[in-house]
């Protein structure tokens, strides 16, 4: 009775196991295929344009004769908008996470949490549209600029888009800190603020770093809203109140007009590789931060 | 003997639940007093009224009076920070902060700014020596406290209280997460500490109460049934319920 037989139970077990294995492998295969496709299309550019010329060139004239494919203005455009959005989103996002998790009680907490979720659910094109109609004229008027389509407007808008990610993940990290830490701090005569700042916060630091990195990842990858409100001028800005063009917006705006297989087409894929590497690095840092303290 | 903690008609309500009923208790200085009784009898609640940790729970009401060293601590003028500096607490599960050993010890010094940075080293050594951890940890001061053994963590939690110079140490089942050897070590430590501190310990463990305490209070269903010297209570209990509990008829 104890030897193995092909019973229905064992067949079922076998099938379920293989199905799970297959789904796991599928996601990896798809990622690999995407990267191979990206690389195949993108690397074709480097037959005619050097890598240094591509990354550090300051002129993006893809349809001139001769065409120039320098993406430095685009990289700087993405960086300016991302750094700006991060500077706005991180302090406000982390502070609201602290408020929701440590200070707010009962009803307020529930209202805030669902409010954040609603904010995360707004499609970016809608936010971009609202930004174009309200934020852009406001920036133009307040700062007395020739146009409100600036890096600053984009940063502000993206800051609000990154916030839900930062708040919800940071809040989870803060909630995961055992209550006994806070209790111990209070029993030592710490005020509520001291307990949060000196004990709860350091204990949640890895999760908060992850929240920030994922928020930044969201900002760098965002396309629609930035395309609508940053002005899309492919030149290096001298202040944040000038139009910029980001890496993502360039791909989205120009892909429809390129001839398949042309240098311009490959250049857009090469931009895709650059973006891929940037977001990969950010996720890697977030991952390291999470696992660093988890030990 | 000087009275360190005194309660008058202390009542505690959690919502509609009457958790402590008319408690009158006087705790002597430099003695170890054990609070014993079955689960849910209110012994931990009573302990937590002495440093007002119950304030953290919503829906709680306290009537009656509690005097710490002669001062009523349930008045609107009571400063919780000063109260908790005077009355330190050790919890059931060791709860060192997720910081280094040194940061744990210096936490109270830093938040209360009781000493300049130049004295930190001396404070570290003194506090760790008091709980007999100095030799083991003097080269590991900057390691995370979470890497220590449970016994060391609990010792660290006791050491962490000492720099603010409390008068009273409240211990809420401090050995329940520890093995018998570690328990014996902590009990030994309590005997050492009672020279300088008034200690209150909540324990489930009757042998522990018998071994370590000078006085014992038996609580049952929120009432203080019997209070007196441990030796007397454990040999000739006055109340039938005390006797039944001590002999293991219920628990």
Short mmCIF file of C-alpha atoms in Angstrom, two decimals:
data_model
loop_
_atom_site.label_atom_id
_atom_site.label_comp_id
_atom_site.label_asym_id
_atom_site.label_seq_id
_atom_site.Cartn_x
_atom_site.Cartn_y
_atom_site.Cartn_z
CA UNK A 1 0.00 0.00 0.00
CA UNK A 2 2.89 2.34 0.60
CA UNK A 3 4.41 2.31 -2.90
CA UNK A 4 3.64 5.19 -5.23
CA UNK A 5 0.75 4.88 -7.65
CA UNK A 6 -0.53 7.21 -10.32
CA UNK A 7 -3.66 8.19 -8.48
CA UNK A 8 -5.82 11.12 -9.55
CA UNK A 9 -4.47 13.09 -6.58
CA UNK A 10 -0.92 12.71 -7.74
CA UNK A 11 -1.81 13.67 -11.32
CA UNK A 12 -3.57 16.78 -10.04
CA UNK A 13 -0.61 17.65 -7.86
CA UNK A 14 1.75 17.19 -10.81
CA UNK A 15 -0.36 19.39 -13.12
CA UNK A 16 -0.71 22.19 -10.60
CA UNK A 17 3.01 22.17 -9.93
CA UNK A 18 3.83 22.38 -13.64
CA UNK A 19 1.29 25.17 -14.21
CA UNK A 20 2.80 27.29 -11.45
CA UNK A 21 6.27 26.63 -12.80
CA UNK A 22 5.15 27.64 -16.27
CA UNK A 23 3.63 30.91 -15.15
CA UNK A 24 6.78 31.76 -13.23
CA UNK A 25 8.98 31.04 -16.23
CA UNK A 26 6.67 32.92 -18.63
CA UNK A 27 7.15 36.27 -16.92
CA UNK A 28 10.93 35.88 -17.03
CA UNK A 29 10.85 34.82 -20.69
CA UNK A 30 8.69 37.80 -21.62
CA UNK A 31 11.05 40.23 -19.88
CA UNK A 32 13.99 38.63 -21.68
CA UNK A 33 12.21 38.84 -25.04
CA UNK A 34 11.41 42.51 -24.49
CA UNK A 35 15.00 43.26 -23.68
CA UNK A 36 16.31 41.30 -26.67
CA UNK A 37 13.91 43.13 -28.98
CA UNK A 38 14.88 46.47 -27.49
CA UNK A 39 18.57 45.68 -27.83
CA UNK A 40 18.24 44.37 -31.40
CA UNK A 41 16.40 47.45 -32.61
CA UNK A 42 18.37 49.91 -30.51
CA UNK A 43 21.93 48.73 -31.04
CA UNK A 44 21.55 49.17 -34.81
CA UNK A 45 21.97 52.90 -34.21
CA UNK A 46 25.50 52.49 -32.90
CA UNK A 47 26.67 51.35 -36.34
CA UNK A 48 26.35 54.94 -37.51
CA UNK A 49 26.46 56.93 -34.25
CA UNK A 50 28.99 56.41 -31.45
CA UNK A 51 27.76 55.64 -27.94
CA UNK A 52 29.50 58.72 -26.54
CA UNK A 53 28.07 60.91 -29.26
CA UNK A 54 24.62 59.50 -28.53
CA UNK A 55 24.72 59.88 -24.75
CA UNK A 56 26.65 63.15 -24.53
CA UNK A 57 25.63 64.91 -27.76
CA UNK A 58 23.71 68.07 -27.10
CA UNK A 59 21.78 68.20 -30.33
CA UNK A 60 18.68 66.14 -30.96
CA UNK A 61 17.79 66.81 -34.62
CA UNK A 62 16.53 63.41 -35.73
CA UNK A 63 15.01 64.54 -39.03
CA UNK A 64 17.59 67.09 -40.19
CA UNK A 65 20.19 66.35 -42.87
CA UNK A 66 22.54 65.23 -41.59
CA UNK A 67 20.54 63.99 -38.57
CA UNK A 68 21.99 64.39 -35.07
CA UNK A 69 21.14 62.04 -32.25
CA UNK A 70 22.50 63.57 -29.05
CA UNK A 71 20.22 62.72 -26.12
CA UNK A 72 21.95 64.72 -23.38
CA UNK A 73 19.17 67.37 -23.39
CA UNK A 74 16.61 64.59 -23.02
CA UNK A 75 18.52 62.94 -20.18
CA UNK A 76 18.84 66.29 -18.44
CA UNK A 77 15.16 66.98 -19.10
CA UNK A 78 14.21 63.68 -17.47
CA UNK A 79 16.61 64.29 -14.57
CA UNK A 80 15.36 67.82 -13.88
CA UNK A 81 11.73 66.75 -13.87
CA UNK A 82 12.48 63.65 -11.79
CA UNK A 83 14.62 65.42 -9.21
CA UNK A 84 12.06 68.21 -8.96
CA UNK A 85 9.21 65.75 -8.52
CA UNK A 86 11.22 63.79 -5.95
CA UNK A 87 11.97 66.91 -3.93
CA UNK A 88 8.26 67.66 -3.85
CA UNK A 89 6.89 64.16 -3.39
CA UNK A 90 9.30 62.64 -0.86
CA UNK A 91 8.94 65.09 2.05
CA UNK A 92 5.18 65.41 1.64
CA UNK A 93 4.70 61.71 0.95
CA UNK A 94 6.80 60.48 3.87
CA UNK A 95 5.24 63.04 6.20
CA UNK A 96 1.73 61.94 5.25
CA UNK A 97 2.72 58.31 5.71
CA UNK A 98 3.92 59.15 9.24
CA UNK A 99 0.73 61.06 9.90
CA UNK A 100 -1.53 58.27 8.64
CA UNK A 101 0.31 55.48 10.38
CA UNK A 102 1.33 57.09 13.67
CA UNK A 103 -0.83 60.09 14.40
CA UNK A 104 -4.22 59.92 12.70
CA UNK A 105 -6.83 57.78 14.35
CA UNK A 106 -10.01 56.00 13.33
CA UNK A 107 -12.09 57.83 10.74
CA UNK A 108 -9.44 60.31 9.58
CA UNK A 109 -7.07 57.44 8.91
CA UNK A 110 -9.64 55.58 6.79
CA UNK A 111 -10.58 58.71 4.83
CA UNK A 112 -6.95 59.56 4.12
CA UNK A 113 -6.06 56.04 3.08
CA UNK A 114 -8.91 55.80 0.60
CA UNK A 115 -8.14 59.32 -0.62
CA UNK A 116 -4.58 58.25 -1.43
CA UNK A 117 -5.89 55.18 -3.24
CA UNK A 118 -8.20 57.33 -5.36
CA UNK A 119 -5.29 59.61 -6.22
CA UNK A 120 -3.36 56.55 -7.40
CA UNK A 121 -6.29 55.47 -9.55
CA UNK A 122 -6.49 58.64 -11.66
CA UNK A 123 -5.12 57.89 -15.14
CA UNK A 124 -2.03 59.94 -15.92
CA UNK A 125 -3.54 61.39 -19.09
CA UNK A 126 -6.35 62.85 -17.00
CA UNK A 127 -3.86 64.36 -14.57
CA UNK A 128 -1.92 65.74 -17.53
CA UNK A 129 -5.08 67.27 -18.92
CA UNK A 130 -5.97 68.87 -15.59
CA UNK A 131 -2.40 70.10 -15.31
CA UNK A 132 -2.55 71.64 -18.76
CA UNK A 133 -5.80 73.43 -18.01
CA UNK A 134 -5.06 74.63 -14.46
CA UNK A 135 -1.42 74.28 -13.46
CA UNK A 136 0.19 75.54 -16.67
CA UNK A 137 -1.69 78.89 -16.81
CA UNK A 138 -1.09 79.29 -13.08
CA UNK A 139 2.68 78.78 -13.41
CA UNK A 140 2.76 81.19 -16.36
CA UNK A 141 0.91 83.88 -14.41
CA UNK A 142 2.60 83.47 -11.03
CA UNK A 143 6.16 83.36 -12.29
CA UNK A 144 5.49 85.76 -15.16
CA UNK A 145 6.84 83.44 -17.83
CA UNK A 146 6.37 83.41 -21.59
CA UNK A 147 4.95 79.90 -21.26
CA UNK A 148 3.71 77.77 -18.39
CA UNK A 149 4.87 74.61 -20.14
CA UNK A 150 8.03 74.19 -18.03
CA UNK A 151 10.11 71.61 -16.18
CA UNK A 152 8.72 73.06 -12.97
CA UNK A 153 5.11 72.37 -14.00
CA UNK A 154 6.07 68.83 -14.95
CA UNK A 155 7.87 68.28 -11.65
CA UNK A 156 4.91 69.55 -9.66
CA UNK A 157 2.47 67.36 -11.54
CA UNK A 158 4.66 64.26 -11.34
CA UNK A 159 5.29 64.91 -7.68
CA UNK A 160 1.59 64.41 -7.09
CA UNK A 161 1.60 61.30 -9.20
CA UNK A 162 4.47 59.74 -7.25
CA UNK A 163 2.95 60.58 -3.89
CA UNK A 164 0.40 57.75 -3.63
CA UNK A 165 3.13 55.16 -4.27
CA UNK A 166 5.39 56.73 -1.65
CA UNK A 167 2.65 57.18 0.93
CA UNK A 168 1.20 53.71 0.71
CA UNK A 169 4.51 51.83 0.71
CA UNK A 170 6.06 54.02 3.42
CA UNK A 171 2.93 53.61 5.50
CA UNK A 172 3.16 49.83 5.21
CA UNK A 173 6.79 50.01 6.33
CA UNK A 174 5.88 52.14 9.35
CA UNK A 175 2.99 49.86 10.27
CA UNK A 176 5.29 46.86 10.14
CA UNK A 177 7.39 48.29 12.98
CA UNK A 178 6.33 46.39 16.11
CA UNK A 179 4.27 48.50 18.51
CA UNK A 180 6.56 47.45 21.35
CA UNK A 181 9.34 49.71 20.04
CA UNK A 182 7.11 52.72 20.38
CA UNK A 183 5.88 51.51 23.76
CA UNK A 184 9.43 51.14 25.01
CA UNK A 185 10.32 54.63 23.87
CA UNK A 186 7.26 56.16 25.54
CA UNK A 187 7.96 54.24 28.73
CA UNK A 188 11.41 55.85 28.75
CA UNK A 189 9.74 59.24 28.81
CA UNK A 190 10.03 60.00 25.10
CA UNK A 191 7.40 62.26 23.60
CA UNK A 192 5.31 60.89 20.76
CA UNK A 193 7.41 62.81 18.24
CA UNK A 194 10.68 61.53 19.74
CA UNK A 195 9.37 57.98 19.66
CA UNK A 196 8.42 58.30 15.99
CA UNK A 197 11.52 60.11 14.84
CA UNK A 198 14.17 58.26 16.81
CA UNK A 199 12.76 54.75 17.05
CA UNK A 200 9.95 53.98 14.61
CA UNK A 201 11.47 55.86 11.70
CA UNK A 202 14.94 54.22 11.80
CA UNK A 203 13.29 50.81 12.16
CA UNK A 204 11.24 51.46 9.02
CA UNK A 205 14.04 53.15 7.10
CA UNK A 206 14.63 50.36 4.57
CA UNK A 207 10.95 50.28 3.63
CA UNK A 208 10.87 54.04 3.35
CA UNK A 209 13.88 54.01 1.03
CA UNK A 210 12.10 51.41 -1.09
CA UNK A 211 8.99 53.62 -1.17
CA UNK A 212 11.04 56.59 -2.33
CA UNK A 213 12.84 54.58 -5.02
CA UNK A 214 9.60 53.14 -6.38
CA UNK A 215 8.12 56.65 -6.40
CA UNK A 216 11.11 57.85 -8.42
CA UNK A 217 10.73 54.88 -10.74
CA UNK A 218 7.14 55.88 -11.34
CA UNK A 219 8.21 59.46 -12.17
CA UNK A 220 10.97 58.48 -14.62
CA UNK A 221 8.70 56.10 -16.48
CA UNK A 222 5.79 58.51 -16.67
CA UNK A 223 5.10 59.70 -20.21
CA UNK A 224 1.69 61.09 -20.93
CA UNK A 225 1.44 63.81 -18.31
CA UNK A 226 4.98 65.10 -18.89
CA UNK A 227 4.48 65.18 -22.62
CA UNK A 228 1.42 67.36 -22.12
CA UNK A 229 2.89 69.91 -19.74
CA UNK A 230 6.67 70.21 -20.06
CA UNK A 231 6.75 71.95 -23.42
CA UNK A 232 8.89 69.33 -25.19
CA UNK A 233 11.79 71.52 -26.27
CA UNK A 234 14.83 69.31 -26.76
CA UNK A 235 17.45 71.66 -25.40
CA UNK A 236 19.38 71.91 -22.17
CA UNK A 237 17.47 74.24 -19.81
CA UNK A 238 19.28 76.89 -17.77
CA UNK A 239 16.52 77.19 -15.15
CA UNK A 240 13.63 74.98 -14.12
CA UNK A 241 11.22 77.54 -15.56
CA UNK A 242 12.05 76.57 -19.13
CA UNK A 243 10.49 73.90 -21.30
CA UNK A 244 12.25 70.54 -21.34
CA UNK A 245 11.73 67.27 -23.11
CA UNK A 246 12.07 63.94 -21.35
CA UNK A 247 13.28 60.58 -22.67
CA UNK A 248 9.84 59.03 -22.45
CA UNK A 249 8.04 61.91 -24.12
CA UNK A 250 10.50 61.77 -27.02
CA UNK A 251 9.73 58.13 -27.73
CA UNK A 252 6.00 58.65 -27.43
CA UNK A 253 5.93 61.77 -29.57
CA UNK A 254 8.19 60.58 -32.38
CA UNK A 255 7.65 56.87 -32.73
CA UNK A 256 4.63 57.34 -34.97
CA UNK A 257 6.58 59.40 -37.49
CA UNK A 258 9.65 57.26 -38.01
CA UNK A 259 10.41 54.91 -40.81
CA UNK A 260 10.89 51.41 -39.55
CA UNK A 261 14.58 50.48 -39.61
CA UNK A 262 15.81 54.06 -40.03
CA UNK A 263 18.43 55.60 -37.74
CA UNK A 264 15.73 57.70 -36.08
CA UNK A 265 13.74 54.54 -35.35
CA UNK A 266 16.79 52.84 -33.83
CA UNK A 267 17.62 55.95 -31.84
CA UNK A 268 14.22 55.83 -30.16
CA UNK A 269 14.84 52.21 -29.22
CA UNK A 270 18.26 53.15 -27.92
CA UNK A 271 16.53 55.74 -25.70
CA UNK A 272 14.35 52.87 -24.55
CA UNK A 273 17.50 50.96 -23.52
CA UNK A 274 18.74 53.96 -21.56
CA UNK A 275 15.40 54.21 -19.76
CA UNK A 276 15.39 50.49 -19.11
CA UNK A 277 18.83 50.70 -17.51
CA UNK A 278 17.85 53.70 -15.36
CA UNK A 279 14.68 52.10 -14.01
CA UNK A 280 16.49 48.81 -13.51
CA UNK A 281 19.11 50.59 -11.39
CA UNK A 282 16.43 52.29 -9.31
CA UNK A 283 14.60 49.04 -8.67
CA UNK A 284 17.90 47.40 -7.81
CA UNK A 285 18.69 50.07 -5.23
CA UNK A 286 15.19 49.71 -3.75
CA UNK A 287 15.65 45.96 -3.60
CA UNK A 288 19.04 46.21 -1.91
CA UNK A 289 17.64 48.67 0.61
CA UNK A 290 14.76 46.35 1.47
CA UNK A 291 16.89 43.27 1.88
CA UNK A 292 19.72 45.06 3.62
CA UNK A 293 17.75 45.69 6.80
CA UNK A 294 15.47 42.70 6.56
CA UNK A 295 18.28 40.41 7.69
CA UNK B 1 10.13 51.73 55.66
CA UNK B 2 9.48 54.53 53.18
CA UNK B 3 6.41 54.04 50.98
CA UNK B 4 7.23 54.47 47.32
CA UNK B 5 3.92 53.71 45.67
CA UNK B 6 0.53 54.10 47.28
CA UNK B 7 -2.95 53.69 45.83
CA UNK B 8 -6.24 54.86 47.32
CA UNK B 9 -9.48 53.31 46.10
CA UNK B 10 -7.96 52.86 42.64
CA UNK B 11 -10.49 51.81 40.00
CA UNK B 12 -9.83 51.15 36.37
CA UNK B 13 -12.42 50.90 33.62
CA UNK B 14 -11.86 49.75 30.09
CA UNK B 15 -15.04 50.68 28.29
CA UNK B 16 -17.70 49.11 30.48
CA UNK B 17 -15.27 46.52 31.86
CA UNK B 18 -14.30 47.16 35.48
CA UNK B 19 -10.67 46.04 35.38
CA UNK B 20 -9.47 47.08 38.83
CA UNK B 21 -11.75 47.40 41.83
CA UNK B 22 -10.94 49.58 44.86
CA UNK B 23 -7.26 48.77 45.04
CA UNK B 24 -5.49 49.98 48.17
CA UNK B 25 -1.83 49.12 48.13
CA UNK B 26 1.39 50.47 49.62
CA UNK B 27 4.72 49.45 48.11
CA UNK B 28 7.86 49.81 50.20
CA UNK B 29 11.10 51.33 48.93
CA UNK B 30 14.07 49.09 48.09
CA UNK B 31 11.93 45.95 48.20
CA UNK B 32 10.79 43.61 45.49
CA UNK B 33 7.03 43.36 45.36
CA UNK B 34 5.42 40.68 43.22
CA UNK B 35 1.96 41.01 41.68
CA UNK B 36 0.51 37.56 41.20
CA UNK B 37 -2.79 36.09 40.09
CA UNK B 38 -4.42 34.22 37.22
CA UNK B 39 -4.50 35.62 33.66
CA UNK B 40 -6.84 38.55 33.31
CA UNK B 41 -6.87 39.35 37.02
CA UNK B 42 -5.60 42.88 36.36
CA UNK B 43 -2.00 42.57 37.56
CA UNK B 44 -0.47 43.97 34.36
CA UNK B 45 -3.11 46.70 34.26
CA UNK B 46 -2.27 47.65 37.83
CA UNK B 47 1.44 47.77 36.98
CA UNK B 48 0.73 50.02 34.02
CA UNK B 49 -1.23 52.52 36.10
CA UNK B 50 2.03 53.36 37.91
CA UNK B 51 3.69 54.86 34.82
CA UNK B 52 0.40 55.67 33.08
CA UNK B 53 1.12 53.41 30.11
CA UNK B 54 -2.60 52.69 30.10
CA UNK B 55 -3.06 56.19 28.72
CA UNK B 56 -2.09 54.76 25.32
CA UNK B 57 -5.29 52.74 25.19
CA UNK B 58 -8.46 54.50 24.18
CA UNK B 59 -11.64 54.27 26.22
CA UNK B 60 -9.93 54.02 29.56
CA UNK B 61 -11.03 55.68 32.80
CA UNK B 62 -9.17 55.76 36.11
CA UNK B 63 -10.66 56.86 39.44
CA UNK B 64 -9.04 57.01 42.86
CA UNK B 65 -5.52 58.16 43.50
CA UNK B 66 -2.02 56.87 42.87
CA UNK B 67 0.91 58.42 44.71
CA UNK B 68 4.46 57.92 43.55
CA UNK B 69 6.86 59.02 46.27
CA UNK B 70 4.02 61.03 47.79
CA UNK B 71 2.94 62.80 44.59
CA UNK B 72 -0.46 62.15 42.99
CA UNK B 73 0.19 61.17 39.38
CA UNK B 74 -3.38 61.38 38.12
CA UNK B 75 -3.76 65.14 38.19
CA UNK B 76 -3.93 67.48 35.19
CA UNK B 77 -0.55 68.87 36.23
CA UNK B 78 1.20 65.51 36.02
CA UNK B 79 4.10 65.57 33.60
CA UNK B 80 4.23 62.17 31.91
CA UNK B 81 7.83 62.63 30.77
CA UNK B 82 9.04 63.19 34.32
CA UNK B 83 6.84 60.40 35.65
CA UNK B 84 8.31 57.92 33.19
CA UNK B 85 11.84 59.05 33.99
CA UNK B 86 11.12 58.25 37.61
CA UNK B 87 9.27 54.99 36.91
CA UNK B 88 11.02 52.77 34.37
CA UNK B 89 9.43 49.74 32.75
CA UNK B 90 10.66 46.38 31.47
CA UNK B 91 8.30 44.53 29.17
CA UNK B 92 7.30 40.92 28.75
CA UNK B 93 9.09 40.50 25.43
CA UNK B 94 12.53 42.08 25.28
CA UNK B 95 12.04 45.18 23.14
CA UNK B 96 15.40 46.78 22.40
CA UNK B 97 15.19 49.36 19.64
CA UNK B 98 16.41 48.37 16.16
CA UNK B 99 19.52 50.45 16.88
CA UNK B 100 22.99 49.66 18.18
CA UNK B 101 23.64 48.58 21.75
CA UNK B 102 25.12 52.00 22.52
CA UNK B 103 22.20 53.86 20.95
CA UNK B 104 19.80 51.84 23.07
CA UNK B 105 21.56 52.78 26.29
CA UNK B 106 22.02 56.41 25.30
CA UNK B 107 18.47 56.86 24.02
CA UNK B 108 17.09 58.32 27.23
CA UNK B 109 20.20 60.43 27.82
CA UNK B 110 19.80 61.95 24.38
CA UNK B 111 16.08 62.62 24.51
CA UNK B 112 16.21 64.09 28.00
CA UNK B 113 19.60 65.75 27.45
CA UNK B 114 20.72 64.67 30.91
CA UNK B 115 24.43 64.44 30.09
CA UNK B 116 26.89 65.92 27.59
CA UNK B 117 28.41 63.71 24.91
CA UNK B 118 31.70 63.61 26.81
CA UNK B 119 30.04 61.43 29.45
CA UNK B 120 28.48 58.94 27.03
CA UNK B 121 31.29 56.43 27.38
CA UNK B 122 31.13 56.48 31.15
CA UNK B 123 27.34 56.10 31.08
CA UNK B 124 27.59 53.15 28.70
CA UNK B 125 30.06 51.34 30.89
CA UNK B 126 28.21 52.07 34.12
CA UNK B 127 24.82 50.99 32.77
CA UNK B 128 26.13 47.82 31.15
CA UNK B 129 28.14 46.90 34.24
CA UNK B 130 25.00 47.26 36.37
CA UNK B 131 23.34 44.47 34.39
CA UNK B 132 26.55 42.46 34.02
CA UNK B 133 26.75 42.92 30.25
CA UNK B 134 29.86 45.06 30.01
CA UNK B 135 32.36 42.24 29.63
CA UNK B 136 30.26 40.52 26.99
CA UNK B 137 29.41 43.60 24.97
CA UNK B 138 32.21 46.11 25.40
CA UNK B 139 33.54 45.29 21.94
CA UNK B 140 30.10 45.05 20.35
CA UNK B 141 28.68 48.41 21.35
CA UNK B 142 27.93 49.35 17.77
CA UNK B 143 26.30 46.07 16.79
CA UNK B 144 22.56 45.97 16.35
CA UNK B 145 20.87 45.15 19.65
CA UNK B 146 18.61 42.75 17.76
CA UNK B 147 21.55 40.38 17.25
CA UNK B 148 21.90 39.70 20.98
CA UNK B 149 20.48 36.64 22.68
CA UNK B 150 17.06 37.08 24.30
CA UNK B 151 18.56 37.18 27.78
CA UNK B 152 21.08 39.82 26.74
CA UNK B 153 18.29 41.79 25.08
CA UNK B 154 16.28 41.78 28.29
CA UNK B 155 19.33 42.80 30.30
CA UNK B 156 19.91 45.59 27.81
CA UNK B 157 16.32 46.72 28.25
CA UNK B 158 16.93 46.96 31.99
CA UNK B 159 20.26 48.72 31.47
CA UNK B 160 18.54 51.18 29.14
CA UNK B 161 16.41 52.41 32.05
CA UNK B 162 19.29 53.19 34.37
CA UNK B 163 20.86 56.37 32.88
CA UNK B 164 17.75 58.44 33.71
CA UNK B 165 18.10 57.32 37.32
CA UNK B 166 14.59 56.01 37.99
CA UNK B 167 13.43 55.24 41.52
CA UNK B 168 11.09 52.46 40.53
CA UNK B 169 11.45 49.59 38.06
CA UNK B 170 8.24 48.02 36.81
CA UNK B 171 8.75 44.56 35.34
CA UNK B 172 5.92 42.98 33.40
CA UNK B 173 6.68 39.25 33.30
CA UNK B 174 10.30 39.99 32.40
CA UNK B 175 11.30 36.34 32.19
CA UNK B 176 8.39 34.81 30.34
CA UNK B 177 10.30 34.77 27.04
CA UNK B 178 13.47 33.36 28.62
CA UNK B 179 14.76 29.88 29.39
CA UNK B 180 15.25 28.71 33.02
CA UNK B 181 18.98 29.57 33.12
CA UNK B 182 18.39 33.09 31.82
CA UNK B 183 15.48 33.45 34.21
CA UNK B 184 17.76 32.61 37.13
CA UNK B 185 20.25 35.21 35.90
CA UNK B 186 17.62 37.94 35.65
CA UNK B 187 16.35 37.08 39.13
CA UNK B 188 19.89 37.36 40.43
CA UNK B 189 20.11 40.75 38.72
CA UNK B 190 16.88 41.87 40.40
CA UNK B 191 18.31 41.04 43.81
CA UNK B 192 21.37 43.13 42.95
CA UNK B 193 19.28 46.04 41.74
CA UNK B 194 16.94 46.22 44.70
CA UNK B 195 19.67 47.89 46.74
CA UNK B 196 19.11 51.01 44.65
CA UNK B 197 15.64 50.58 43.19
CA UNK B 198 12.13 49.76 44.24
CA UNK B 199 11.06 46.86 42.04
CA UNK B 200 7.58 45.69 41.12
CA UNK B 201 7.29 42.48 39.18
CA UNK B 202 4.27 40.90 37.56
CA UNK B 203 4.71 37.18 37.27
CA UNK B 204 2.79 34.08 36.36
CA UNK B 205 5.39 31.96 37.93
CA UNK B 206 4.67 31.28 41.59
CA UNK B 207 8.14 29.87 42.26
CA UNK B 208 9.63 33.02 40.84
CA UNK B 209 7.52 35.18 43.14
CA UNK B 210 8.55 33.00 46.09
CA UNK B 211 12.24 33.12 45.14
CA UNK B 212 12.64 36.75 44.37
CA UNK B 213 10.04 38.90 46.12
CA UNK B 214 9.86 40.38 49.61
CA UNK B 215 6.19 41.26 49.36
CA UNK B 216 3.43 39.77 47.29
CA UNK B 217 0.03 41.01 46.18
CA UNK B 218 -2.55 38.49 45.03
CA UNK B 219 -5.13 39.82 42.60
CA UNK B 220 -8.24 38.03 41.50
CA UNK B 221 -10.91 39.34 39.12
CA UNK B 222 -9.68 42.91 39.52
CA UNK B 223 -9.61 42.87 43.31
CA UNK B 224 -6.64 42.89 45.63
CA UNK B 225 -7.37 39.78 47.70
CA UNK B 226 -4.30 39.64 49.86
CA UNK B 227 -1.15 41.65 50.36
CA UNK B 228 1.73 41.00 52.71
CA UNK B 229 5.18 39.54 53.09
CA UNK B 230 5.83 36.85 50.52
CA UNK B 231 7.04 34.40 53.13
CA UNK B 232 3.83 34.68 55.11
CA UNK B 233 1.53 34.58 52.14
CA UNK B 234 3.18 31.48 50.73
CA UNK B 235 3.20 29.61 54.04
CA UNK B 236 0.03 30.77 55.80
CA UNK B 237 -2.27 32.52 53.28
CA UNK B 238 -5.13 34.34 54.95
CA UNK B 239 -7.68 34.07 52.18
CA UNK B 240 -9.09 30.80 50.87
CA UNK B 241 -8.73 32.01 47.23
CA UNK B 242 -5.05 32.82 47.75
CA UNK B 243 -4.46 29.39 49.15
CA UNK B 244 -6.29 27.71 46.29
CA UNK B 245 -4.32 29.69 43.72
CA UNK B 246 -0.98 29.05 45.39
CA UNK B 247 -1.65 25.36 45.66
CA UNK B 248 -2.63 25.16 42.01
CA UNK B 249 -6.37 24.53 42.43
CA UNK B 250 -6.93 27.14 39.71
CA UNK B 251 -4.71 29.32 37.60
#
